[in-house]
PDB file of C-alpha atoms and ligand atoms in Angstrom:
ATOM      1  CA  MET P  30      18.053  14.968  10.127  1.00 51.00           C
ATOM      2  CA  ALA P  31      15.594  17.745   9.265  1.00 48.00           C
ATOM      3  CA  ARG P  32      12.224  17.942  11.021  1.00 52.00           C
ATOM      4  CA  PRO P  33       9.185  16.410   9.177  1.00 48.00           C
ATOM      5  CA  LYS P  34       7.646  19.783   8.362  1.00 47.00           C
ATOM      6  CA  GLU P  35      10.704  20.695   6.291  1.00 49.00           C
ATOM      7  CA  LYS P  36      10.354  17.636   4.042  1.00 84.00           C
ATOM      8  CA  ILE P  37       6.632  17.216   3.578  1.00 93.00           C
ATOM      9  CA  ASN P  38       4.322  19.460   1.579  1.00 95.00           C
ATOM     10  CA  THR P  39       0.755  19.646   2.835  1.00 97.00           C
ATOM     11  CA  LEU P  40      -1.711  18.222   0.342  1.00 98.00           C
ATOM     12  CA  ILE P  41      -4.876  18.111   2.476  1.00 98.00           C
ATOM     13  CA  GLY P  42      -4.971  20.170   5.638  1.00 98.00           C
ATOM     14  CA  HIS P  43      -6.470  19.085   8.943  1.00 98.00           C
ATOM     15  CA  GLU P  44      -9.617  21.201   8.669  1.00 98.00           C
ATOM     16  CA  GLU P  45     -10.312  20.087   5.115  1.00 98.00           C
ATOM     17  CA  LEU P  46      -9.962  16.463   6.258  1.00 98.00           C
ATOM     18  CA  GLN P  47     -12.355  16.955   9.154  1.00 98.00           C
ATOM     19  CA  LYS P  48     -14.940  18.732   6.999  1.00 98.00           C
ATOM     20  CA  ARG P  49     -14.940  15.981   4.389  1.00 98.00           C
ATOM     21  CA  ILE P  50     -15.051  13.212   7.018  1.00 98.00           C
ATOM     22  CA  LYS P  51     -18.129  14.833   8.525  1.00 98.00           C
ATOM     23  CA  GLU P  52     -19.780  14.840   5.095  1.00 98.00           C
ATOM     24  CA  LEU P  53     -18.899  11.165   4.581  1.00 98.00           C
ATOM     25  CA  ALA P  54     -20.258  10.290   8.035  1.00 98.00           C
ATOM     26  CA  ASN P  55     -23.531  12.066   7.246  1.00 97.00           C
ATOM     27  CA  GLU P  56     -23.853  10.108   4.013  1.00 98.00           C
ATOM     28  CA  ILE P  57     -23.079   6.798   5.740  1.00 98.00           C
ATOM     29  CA  SER P  58     -25.461   7.580   8.651  1.00 97.00           C
ATOM     30  CA  ARG P  59     -28.242   8.271   6.145  1.00 97.00           C
ATOM     31  CA  ASP P  60     -27.567   5.175   4.025  1.00 97.00           C
ATOM     32  CA  TYR P  61     -27.445   2.729   6.944  1.00 96.00           C
ATOM     33  CA  GLU P  62     -30.176   4.224   9.115  1.00 93.00           C
ATOM     34  CA  GLY P  63     -32.053   1.519  11.047  1.00 91.00           C
ATOM     35  CA  ARG P  64     -29.481  -1.169  10.235  1.00 94.00           C
ATOM     36  CA  ASP P  65     -26.689  -2.600  12.356  1.00 94.00           C
ATOM     37  CA  LEU P  66     -23.359  -1.735  10.803  1.00 97.00           C
ATOM     38  CA  LEU P  67     -19.943  -3.302  11.249  1.00 98.00           C
ATOM     39  CA  LEU P  68     -17.025  -1.062  10.316  1.00 98.00           C
ATOM     40  CA  ILE P  69     -13.834  -2.886   9.418  1.00 98.00           C
ATOM     41  CA  GLY P  70     -10.707  -0.765   9.568  1.00 97.00           C
ATOM     42  CA  VAL P  71      -7.772  -1.869   7.447  1.00 96.00           C
ATOM     43  CA  LEU P  72      -4.631  -1.609   9.557  1.00 93.00           C
ATOM     44  CA  LYS P  73      -2.523   0.106  10.014  1.00 91.00           C
ATOM     45  CA  GLY P  74      -3.123   3.214   7.956  1.00 94.00           C
ATOM     46  CA  SER P  75      -6.872   3.635   8.520  1.00 96.00           C
ATOM     47  CA  PHE P  76      -6.863   3.903  12.315  1.00 97.00           C
ATOM     48  CA  MET P  77      -7.005   7.695  12.402  1.00 98.00           C
ATOM     49  CA  PHE P  78      -9.607   8.025   9.663  1.00 98.00           C
ATOM     50  CA  LEU P  79     -11.792   5.374  11.313  1.00 98.00           C
ATOM     51  CA  ALA P  80     -11.492   7.054  14.714  1.00 97.00           C
ATOM     52  CA  ASP P  81     -12.639  10.406  13.313  1.00 98.00           C
ATOM     53  CA  LEU P  82     -15.319   8.866  11.095  1.00 98.00           C
ATOM     54  CA  ILE P  83     -16.954   6.877  13.884  1.00 97.00           C
ATOM     55  CA  ARG P  84     -17.201   9.978  16.088  1.00 97.00           C
ATOM     56  CA  GLU P  85     -19.211  11.759  13.408  1.00 97.00           C
ATOM     57  CA  LEU P  86     -21.733   8.951  12.816  1.00 96.00           C
ATOM     58  CA  ASP P  87     -25.255   9.472  14.152  1.00 91.00           C
ATOM     59  CA  TYR P  88     -25.497   6.101  15.868  1.00 89.00           C
ATOM     60  CA  THR P  89     -23.359   3.387  17.411  1.00 93.00           C
ATOM     61  CA  VAL P  90     -21.639   0.834  15.183  1.00 95.00           C
ATOM     62  CA  ALA P  91     -19.520  -2.261  15.765  1.00 97.00           C
ATOM     63  CA  VAL P  92     -15.821  -2.054  14.893  1.00 98.00           C
ATOM     64  CA  ASP P  93     -13.247  -4.646  13.946  1.00 98.00           C
ATOM     65  CA  PHE P  94      -9.869  -4.542  12.228  1.00 97.00           C
ATOM     66  CA  MET P  95      -8.013  -6.447   9.573  1.00 96.00           C
ATOM     67  CA  GLY P  96      -4.294  -6.115   9.100  1.00 94.00           C
ATOM     68  CA  THR P  97      -2.655  -6.221   5.701  1.00 87.00           C
ATOM     69  CA  TYR P  98       0.850  -5.738   4.493  1.00 79.00           C
ATOM     70  CA  SER P  99       1.645  -4.885   0.916  1.00 71.00           C
ATOM     71  CA  TYR P 100       4.577  -2.492   0.887  1.00 58.00           C
ATOM     72  CA  GLY P 101       8.096  -3.340   1.954  1.00 52.00           C
ATOM     73  CA  ALA P 102      10.543  -0.615   2.799  1.00 49.00           C
ATOM     74  CA  SER P 103      10.021   1.293  -0.450  1.00 55.00           C
ATOM     75  CA  THR P 104       7.203   3.448  -1.797  1.00 57.00           C
ATOM     76  CA  GLN P 105       6.316   0.975  -4.577  1.00 59.00           C
ATOM     77  CA  SER P 106       3.717  -1.744  -4.070  1.00 58.00           C
ATOM     78  CA  SER P 107       5.091  -5.268  -4.240  1.00 58.00           C
ATOM     79  CA  GLY P 108       1.755  -6.352  -5.683  1.00 62.00           C
ATOM     80  CA  GLU P 109       1.648  -8.993  -2.986  1.00 72.00           C
ATOM     81  CA  VAL P 110      -0.959  -8.813  -0.223  1.00 83.00           C
ATOM     82  CA  ARG P 111      -0.681 -10.603   3.094  1.00 83.00           C
ATOM     83  CA  ILE P 112      -3.231 -10.735   5.923  1.00 89.00           C
ATOM     84  CA  THR P 113      -1.351  -9.991   9.128  1.00 92.00           C
ATOM     85  CA  LYS P 114      -4.425  -9.871  11.381  1.00 95.00           C
ATOM     86  CA  ASP P 115      -7.844 -11.366  10.765  1.00 96.00           C
ATOM     87  CA  LEU P 116     -11.229 -10.300  12.165  1.00 96.00           C
ATOM     88  CA  GLU P 117     -12.407 -11.228  15.641  1.00 96.00           C
ATOM     89  CA  GLN P 118     -16.081 -11.070  14.651  1.00 94.00           C
ATOM     90  CA  SER P 119     -18.067 -12.983  12.065  1.00 95.00           C
ATOM     91  CA  VAL P 120     -19.306 -10.948   9.101  1.00 97.00           C
ATOM     92  CA  SER P 121     -21.864 -13.535   8.004  1.00 97.00           C
ATOM     93  CA  GLY P 122     -25.285 -11.920   7.515  1.00 97.00           C
ATOM     94  CA  ARG P 123     -24.074  -8.478   8.633  1.00 97.00           C
ATOM     95  CA  HIS P 124     -23.878  -5.106   6.925  1.00 98.00           C
ATOM     96  CA  VAL P 125     -20.186  -4.438   6.535  1.00 98.00           C
ATOM     97  CA  LEU P 126     -18.339  -1.267   5.582  1.00 98.00           C
ATOM     98  CA  LEU P 127     -14.640  -1.662   4.869  1.00 98.00           C
ATOM     99  CA  VAL P 128     -12.665   1.460   5.824  1.00 98.00           C
ATOM    100  CA  GLU P 129      -9.379   2.021   3.958  1.00 97.00           C
ATOM    101  CA  ASP P 130      -6.857   4.826   4.193  1.00 97.00           C
ATOM    102  CA  ILE P 131      -5.793   4.907   0.551  1.00 96.00           C
ATOM    103  CA  VAL P 132      -6.424   2.949  -2.640  1.00 95.00           C
ATOM    104  CA  ASP P 133      -3.426   2.920  -4.945  1.00 93.00           C
ATOM    105  CA  THR P 134      -3.076  -0.155  -7.213  1.00 91.00           C
ATOM    106  CA  GLY P 135      -6.318  -1.465  -5.689  1.00 93.00           C
ATOM    107  CA  LEU P 136      -4.750  -4.900  -5.117  1.00 91.00           C
ATOM    108  CA  THR P 137      -5.173  -4.783  -1.333  1.00 91.00           C
ATOM    109  CA  LEU P 138      -8.801  -3.793  -1.563  1.00 93.00           C
ATOM    110  CA  ARG P 139      -9.569  -6.340  -4.285  1.00 93.00           C
ATOM    111  CA  TYR P 140      -8.102  -9.062  -2.096  1.00 91.00           C
ATOM    112  CA  LEU P 141      -9.983  -7.924   1.011  1.00 94.00           C
ATOM    113  CA  VAL P 142     -13.299  -7.553  -0.798  1.00 95.00           C
ATOM    114  CA  ASP P 143     -12.983 -11.035  -2.309  1.00 93.00           C
ATOM    115  CA  THR P 144     -12.005 -12.506   1.072  1.00 93.00           C
ATOM    116  CA  LEU P 145     -14.894 -10.849   2.901  1.00 96.00           C
ATOM    117  CA  ARG P 146     -17.460 -11.588   0.205  1.00 96.00           C
ATOM    118  CA  ALA P 147     -16.697 -15.296   0.537  1.00 96.00           C
ATOM    119  CA  ARG P 148     -17.780 -15.007   4.197  1.00 96.00           C
ATOM    120  CA  GLN P 149     -21.270 -13.966   3.079  1.00 97.00           C
ATOM    121  CA  PRO P 150     -22.048 -10.597   4.666  1.00 98.00           C
ATOM    122  CA  ALA P 151     -25.593  -9.207   4.143  1.00 98.00           C
ATOM    123  CA  SER P 152     -23.939  -6.306   2.327  1.00 98.00           C
ATOM    124  CA  LEU P 153     -20.390  -5.112   1.731  1.00 98.00           C
ATOM    125  CA  LYS P 154     -19.356  -1.581   0.816  1.00 98.00           C
ATOM    126  CA  VAL P 155     -16.045   0.231   0.732  1.00 98.00           C
ATOM    127  CA  CYS P 156     -15.064   3.632   2.085  1.00 98.00           C
ATOM    128  CA  ALA P 157     -11.593   5.043   1.378  1.00 98.00           C
ATOM    129  CA  LEU P 158     -10.256   8.371   2.535  1.00 98.00           C
ATOM    130  CA  LEU P 159      -7.880   8.773  -0.414  1.00 98.00           C
ATOM    131  CA  ASP P 160      -8.193   7.521  -3.962  1.00 97.00           C
ATOM    132  CA  LYS P 161      -5.036   7.521  -6.101  1.00 96.00           C
ATOM    133  CA  PRO P 162      -6.370   6.216  -9.435  1.00 95.00           C
ATOM    134  CA  ALA P 163      -3.237   6.780 -11.558  1.00 94.00           C
ATOM    135  CA  ARG P 164      -1.630   3.426 -10.744  1.00 91.00           C
ATOM    136  CA  ARG P 165      -4.769   1.265 -10.471  1.00 91.00           C
ATOM    137  CA  ARG P 166      -4.175  -2.373 -11.424  1.00 90.00           C
ATOM    138  CA  ALA P 167      -7.313  -4.001 -10.017  1.00 90.00           C
ATOM    139  CA  ARG P 168     -10.870  -3.109 -10.969  1.00 88.00           C
ATOM    140  CA  ILE P 169     -12.522  -1.951  -7.796  1.00 89.00           C
ATOM    141  CA  GLY P 170     -15.382   0.439  -7.107  1.00 91.00           C
ATOM    142  CA  LEU P 171     -15.440   2.758  -4.089  1.00 96.00           C
ATOM    143  CA  ASP P 172     -18.842   3.368  -2.527  1.00 98.00           C
ATOM    144  CA  TYR P 173     -17.535   6.334  -0.520  1.00 98.00           C
ATOM    145  CA  TYR P 174     -14.300   8.258  -0.901  1.00 97.00           C
ATOM    146  CA  GLY P 175     -12.892  11.375   0.650  1.00 98.00           C
ATOM    147  CA  PHE P 176     -10.440  12.817  -1.866  1.00 98.00           C
ATOM    148  CA  ILE P 177      -8.987  11.907  -5.250  1.00 98.00           C
ATOM    149  CA  ILE P 178      -5.256  12.611  -5.121  1.00 97.00           C
ATOM    150  CA  PRO P 179      -2.478  12.774  -7.744  1.00 96.00           C
ATOM    151  CA  ASN P 180       0.175  10.097  -8.219  1.00 95.00           C
ATOM    152  CA  ALA P 181       2.433  11.006  -5.304  1.00 94.00           C
ATOM    153  CA  PHE P 182       3.510   9.170  -2.185  1.00 93.00           C
ATOM    154  CA  VAL P 183       1.618  10.682   0.730  1.00 96.00           C
ATOM    155  CA  VAL P 184       2.125  10.436   4.478  1.00 96.00           C
ATOM    156  CA  GLY P 185       0.395  11.609   7.618  1.00 97.00           C
ATOM    157  CA  TYR P 186      -3.039  11.115   9.163  1.00 98.00           C
ATOM    158  CA  GLY P 187      -2.302   7.408   9.712  1.00 97.00           C
ATOM    159  CA  LEU P 188      -0.207   6.890   6.568  1.00 96.00           C
ATOM    160  CA  ASP P 189       3.458   6.116   6.933  1.00 94.00           C
ATOM    161  CA  TYR P 190       6.740   5.965   5.110  1.00 92.00           C
ATOM    162  CA  GLN P 191       8.834   3.269   6.797  1.00 89.00           C
ATOM    163  CA  GLU P 192       6.645   3.677   9.920  1.00 92.00           C
ATOM    164  CA  LYS P 193       7.285   7.425  10.120  1.00 92.00           C
ATOM    165  CA  TYR P 194       4.849  10.348   9.949  1.00 95.00           C
ATOM    166  CA  ARG P 195       1.631   8.488  10.896  1.00 96.00           C
ATOM    167  CA  GLY P 196       0.878  11.060  13.587  1.00 96.00           C
ATOM    168  CA  LEU P 197       0.791  14.126  11.356  1.00 97.00           C
ATOM    169  CA  PRO P 198      -2.677  15.722  11.561  1.00 97.00           C
ATOM    170  CA  TYR P 199      -2.672  16.414   7.794  1.00 98.00           C
ATOM    171  CA  VAL P 200      -1.899  14.513   4.583  1.00 98.00           C
ATOM    172  CA  GLY P 201       1.321  15.592   2.928  1.00 97.00           C
ATOM    173  CA  VAL P 202       3.479  14.651  -0.035  1.00 96.00           C
ATOM    174  CA  LEU P 203       6.830  13.205   0.879  1.00 90.00           C
ATOM    175  CA  GLU P 204       9.521  15.035  -1.041  1.00 85.00           C
ATOM    176  CA  GLU P 205      11.734  13.055  -3.436  1.00 67.00           C
ATOM    177  CA  GLU P 206      14.893  14.019  -1.554  1.00 62.00           C
ATOM    178  CA  GLU P 207      13.679  12.365   1.642  1.00 51.00           C
ATOM    179  CA  GLN P 208      12.604   9.168  -0.146  1.00 54.00           C
ATOM    180  CA  GLN P 209      15.953   8.782  -1.905  1.00 55.00           C
ATOM    181  CA  LYS P 210      17.991   9.492   1.186  1.00 52.00           C
ATOM    182  CA  THR P 211      16.356   6.733   3.227  1.00 50.00           C
ATOM    183  CA  GLU P 212      15.751   4.085   0.562  1.00 47.00           C
TER     184      GLU P 212
HETATM  185  P1  IMP C   6      -2.713  -0.812  -2.978  1.00 84.04           P
HETATM  186  O1  IMP C   6      -2.861  -2.263  -2.708  1.00 84.04           O
HETATM  187  O2  IMP C   6      -1.617  -0.529  -3.968  1.00 84.04           O
HETATM  188  O3  IMP C   6      -4.013  -0.132  -3.375  1.00 84.04           O
HETATM  189  O4  IMP C   6      -2.155  -0.136  -1.669  1.00 84.04           O
HETATM  190  C1  IMP C   6      -2.864  -0.139  -0.531  1.00 84.04           C
HETATM  191  C2  IMP C   6      -2.001   0.127   0.679  1.00 84.04           C
HETATM  192  O5  IMP C   6      -0.687   0.602   0.337  1.00 84.04           O
HETATM  193  C3  IMP C   6      -2.636   1.218   1.504  1.00 84.04           C
HETATM  194  O6  IMP C   6      -3.569   0.682   2.413  1.00 84.04           O
HETATM  195  C4  IMP C   6      -1.432   1.847   2.156  1.00 84.04           C
HETATM  196  O7  IMP C   6      -1.118   1.153   3.343  1.00 84.04           O
HETATM  197  C5  IMP C   6      -0.330   1.680   1.155  1.00 84.04           C
HETATM  198  N1  IMP C   6      -0.151   2.898   0.345  1.00 84.04           N
HETATM  199  C6  IMP C   6      -0.519   3.113  -0.936  1.00 84.04           C
HETATM  200  N2  IMP C   6      -0.200   4.344  -1.359  1.00 84.04           N
HETATM  201  C7  IMP C   6       0.381   4.943  -0.307  1.00 84.04           C
HETATM  202  C8  IMP C   6       0.916   6.270  -0.099  1.00 84.04           C
HETATM  203  O8  IMP C   6       0.915   7.162  -0.956  1.00 84.04           O
HETATM  204  N3  IMP C   6       1.420   6.502   1.156  1.00 84.04           N
HETATM  205  C9  IMP C   6       1.443   5.577   2.146  1.00 84.04           C
HETATM  206  N4  IMP C   6       0.950   4.342   1.996  1.00 84.04           N
HETATM  207  C10 IMP C   6       0.414   4.022   0.779  1.00 84.04           C
END
C-alpha cells in the first residue's frame, strides 16, 4: 500500500488553515465578548479544528461534544443521521456555538440545530471549517465558515476516509484510485 502523501492532493495547507482559524477566532471573540460561550464540537471530525480554534480565542469558553454518524464505509452520505454521543451539559439559557468540520448535504447540521434549538439555548450559531455547497440537501445557514470547497471527498485535519487520514495536518482530496480500491 502506498503512503498517504502519494494518494492525497493538498487542498488547504497547514499554514492557510491556521491563518483562517485565527481570523475566525478573532471574529468569534469579538461577537461574544462579555458573554459566556459554550462550544459544542461535532465528533469525530471537528476535534482538531475545535482544539486549534479554542486556543486562538481571547477568553475561556466551556466545551462539550456531540457525536453523530452519517456515513457508512463509502464516501456518499446515507442521508441518515444518528446521535452516537449526547451532551454532558445543559444548553438551556446558554450561548451555544456548534463547531462542525464540514457541511456537505447539510442533513447532519440541520438535525443537530433542530435538536439543540428544542433545548432552548439563549442563542445558537454554527461555525464550520469547510463548506461544500454543491450537494446541499437541507437549507442551513452558516454563521462562520472557514473555506468553501469544491465537490470532492476531502480528508485530513480531523476528517477521515474509513477512519484513515484524520491526523494529516492539512486538508487534502482523496484520489479516485484510492477510493475505488478500498470500497
Ligand atoms: P452532511 O450531513 O452530508 O452535511 O455531512 C456531514 C458529515 O459527513 C461531516 O460532519 C463529516 O463527518 C462527513 N463528511 C462530509 N463530507 C466529507 C468529506 O469530504 N470528507 C470526510 N467526511 C465528510
